[in-house]
Every structure is written in C-alpha cells, then in structure tokens.
mmCIF file of C-alpha atoms and ligand atoms in Angstrom:
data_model
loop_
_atom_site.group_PDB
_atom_site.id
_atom_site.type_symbol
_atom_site.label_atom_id
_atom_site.label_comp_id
_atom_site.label_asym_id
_atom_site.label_seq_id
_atom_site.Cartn_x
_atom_site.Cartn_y
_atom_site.Cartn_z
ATOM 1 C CA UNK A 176 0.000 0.000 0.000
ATOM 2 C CA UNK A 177 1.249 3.241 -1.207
ATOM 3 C CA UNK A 178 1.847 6.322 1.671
ATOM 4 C CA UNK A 179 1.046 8.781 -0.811
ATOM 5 C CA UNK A 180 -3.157 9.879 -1.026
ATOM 6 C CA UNK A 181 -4.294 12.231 -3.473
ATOM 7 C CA UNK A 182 -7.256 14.200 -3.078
ATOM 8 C CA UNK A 183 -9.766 15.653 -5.299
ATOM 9 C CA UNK A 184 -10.559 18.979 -4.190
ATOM 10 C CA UNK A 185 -13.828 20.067 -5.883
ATOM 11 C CA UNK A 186 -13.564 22.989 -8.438
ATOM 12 C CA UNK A 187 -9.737 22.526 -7.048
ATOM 13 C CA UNK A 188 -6.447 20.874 -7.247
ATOM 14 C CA UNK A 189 -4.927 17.441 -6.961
ATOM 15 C CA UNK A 190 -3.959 17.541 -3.027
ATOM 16 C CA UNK A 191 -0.975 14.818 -3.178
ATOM 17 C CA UNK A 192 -0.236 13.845 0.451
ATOM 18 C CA UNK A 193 3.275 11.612 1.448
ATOM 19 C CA UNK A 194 6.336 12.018 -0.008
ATOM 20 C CA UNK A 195 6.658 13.342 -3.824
ATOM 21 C CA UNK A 196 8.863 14.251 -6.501
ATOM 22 C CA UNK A 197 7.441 16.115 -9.497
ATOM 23 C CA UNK A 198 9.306 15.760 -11.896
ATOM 24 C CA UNK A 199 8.830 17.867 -15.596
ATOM 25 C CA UNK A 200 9.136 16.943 -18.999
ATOM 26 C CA UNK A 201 13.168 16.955 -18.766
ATOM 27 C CA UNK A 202 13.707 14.811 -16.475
ATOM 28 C CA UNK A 203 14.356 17.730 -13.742
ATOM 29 C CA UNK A 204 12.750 18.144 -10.338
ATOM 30 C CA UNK A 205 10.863 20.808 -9.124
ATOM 31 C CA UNK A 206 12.158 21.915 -5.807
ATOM 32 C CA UNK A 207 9.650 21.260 -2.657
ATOM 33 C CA UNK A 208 10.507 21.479 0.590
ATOM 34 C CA UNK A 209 11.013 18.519 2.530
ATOM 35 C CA UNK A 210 9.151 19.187 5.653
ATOM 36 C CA UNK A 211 5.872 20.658 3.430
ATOM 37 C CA UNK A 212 3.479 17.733 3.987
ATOM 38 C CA UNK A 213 1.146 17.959 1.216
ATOM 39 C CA UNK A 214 1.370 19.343 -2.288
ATOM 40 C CA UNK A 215 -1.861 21.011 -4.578
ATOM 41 C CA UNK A 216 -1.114 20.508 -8.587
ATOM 42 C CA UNK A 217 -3.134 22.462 -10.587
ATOM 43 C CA UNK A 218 -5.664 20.589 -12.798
ATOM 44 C CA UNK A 219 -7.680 23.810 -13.486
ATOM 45 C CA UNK A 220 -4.806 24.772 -16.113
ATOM 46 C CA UNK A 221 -5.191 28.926 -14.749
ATOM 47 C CA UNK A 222 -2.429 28.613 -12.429
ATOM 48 C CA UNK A 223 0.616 31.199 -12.870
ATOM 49 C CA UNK A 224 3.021 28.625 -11.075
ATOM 50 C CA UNK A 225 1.999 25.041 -13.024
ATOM 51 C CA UNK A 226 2.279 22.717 -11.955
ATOM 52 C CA UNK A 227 1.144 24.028 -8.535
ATOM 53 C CA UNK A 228 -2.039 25.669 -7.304
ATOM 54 C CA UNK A 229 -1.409 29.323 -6.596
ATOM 55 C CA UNK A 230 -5.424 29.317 -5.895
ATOM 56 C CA UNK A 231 -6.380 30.634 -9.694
ATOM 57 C CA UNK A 232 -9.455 28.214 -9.700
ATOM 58 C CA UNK A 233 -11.416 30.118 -7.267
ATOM 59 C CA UNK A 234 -11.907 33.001 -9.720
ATOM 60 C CA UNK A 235 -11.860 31.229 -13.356
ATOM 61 C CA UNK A 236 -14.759 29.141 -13.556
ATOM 62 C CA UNK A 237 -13.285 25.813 -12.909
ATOM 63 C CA UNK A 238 -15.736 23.016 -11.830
ATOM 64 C CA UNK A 239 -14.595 19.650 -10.929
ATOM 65 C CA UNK A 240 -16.894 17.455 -8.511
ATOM 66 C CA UNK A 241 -15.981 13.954 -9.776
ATOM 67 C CA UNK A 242 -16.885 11.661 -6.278
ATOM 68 C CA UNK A 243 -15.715 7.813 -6.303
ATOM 69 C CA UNK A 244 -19.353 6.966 -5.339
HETATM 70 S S1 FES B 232 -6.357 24.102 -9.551
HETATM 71 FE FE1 FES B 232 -5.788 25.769 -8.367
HETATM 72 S S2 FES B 232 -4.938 27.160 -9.749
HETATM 73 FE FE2 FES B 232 -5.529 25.481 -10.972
#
C-alpha cells in the first residue's frame, strides 16, 4: 500500500499527500521542501506557477466534482 493519497478537491487541485517528486518533462525536479506535507497541482490549467495551485481556480470558472461513489 502506497503512503502517498491524493485528493480531489472540488472545483480545485490534486492535493498529493506523502512524499513526492514532481518531476517535468526533462527529467528535472521541481524543488519542494522537505518538511511541506502535502502538495496542490493544478488541474484547473489557470495557475501562474503550473504545476502548482497558486489558488487561480477560485476566480476562473473551474468546476470539478468527480466523487468515487
Ligand atoms: S487548480 Fe488551483 S490554480 Fe488550478
């Protein structure tokens, strides 16, 4: 069983939980700090620091409310 959760925030970002590397299209890491214990990606495609949330969802229309249920 993996240590890592993801969570679907609705009309929000991927909350990854446990320990991460993101790694871009060159093979090269994008820098997160080691004690930060959860990471938001950006799925709403808005954000001005991809592949993180910087919280542009809230204002550009994004709707995501997907439920496993
Ligand atoms: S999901 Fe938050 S800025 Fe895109």
């Amino acid at each position: 069983m993996s240590d890592v959760v993801i969570r679907c925030r609705q009309h929000g970002p991927f909350v990854v939980e446990g320990p991460v590397t993101v790694i871009d299209h060159e093979g090269n890491a994008f820098p997160i700090a080691a004690d930060k214990p959860a990471i938001a990606l950006c799925r709403c495609g808005a954000s001005q620091n991809r592949p993180f949330c910087d919280g542009s969802h809230k204002s550009c229309g994004f709707q995501a409310a997907e439920t496993a249920g």
